[in-house]
Amino acid sequence: MFTSTKLEKKLIFCLLFFLLTTTAQATEYIVSPAPGDQAGASINGEKVVELEVTQIPYWQFLLWLAAMHILSIIDVILYFTKLIFVVLGFKIVDKKKYTRKS
């Protein structure tokens, strides 16, 4: 399935590395409501800073969405033959590697 054993070994190493390093141990914790009545108020004299809330304008979101749509259409047009093979379930292989030697 892979073109080389080195690539296969590297992919297996990366897969095992991410599987073994991203595991987390389950711990217990208790969720309780905030002790004060006011949200964001200082409880023990901490300095409370309100963060600035910024919103992206709706027209900017629509512009970004249109750009992604156009780029995906261009990608399908440029690589249309690959798309057909992927949809039909074929695999493109190197002909030189799989020719019979008599």
Short mmCIF file of C-alpha atoms in Angstrom, two decimals, residues 1 7 17 22-23 27 30 35 40-41 43 46 52 59-60 67 74 82 90 92-93 100:
data_model
loop_
_atom_site.label_atom_id
_atom_site.label_comp_id
_atom_site.label_asym_id
_atom_site.label_seq_id
_atom_site.Cartn_x
_atom_site.Cartn_y
_atom_site.Cartn_z
CA MET A 1 0.00 0.00 0.00
CA LEU A 7 7.55 6.00 4.85
CA PHE A 17 3.74 9.09 19.17
CA THR A 22 -2.19 12.85 23.80
CA THR A 23 -3.81 10.50 26.30
CA THR A 27 -9.62 13.06 37.35
CA ILE A 30 -16.57 19.40 41.49
CA PRO A 35 -19.78 32.72 45.31
CA GLY A 40 -16.93 39.13 36.92
CA ALA A 41 -16.67 40.81 40.32
CA ILE A 43 -13.89 37.95 45.23
CA GLU A 46 -7.93 40.24 42.58
CA GLU A 52 -12.60 43.80 24.70
CA TRP A 59 -19.94 41.04 5.11
CA GLN A 60 -16.38 39.91 5.91
CA ALA A 67 -13.44 33.02 -1.54
CA ILE A 74 -10.73 25.94 -8.98
CA LYS A 82 -7.97 12.81 -9.82
CA PHE A 90 -9.59 3.72 -8.30
CA ILE A 92 -3.35 5.61 -9.46
CA VAL A 93 -0.14 3.57 -9.26
CA ARG A 100 6.54 -7.65 -15.30
#
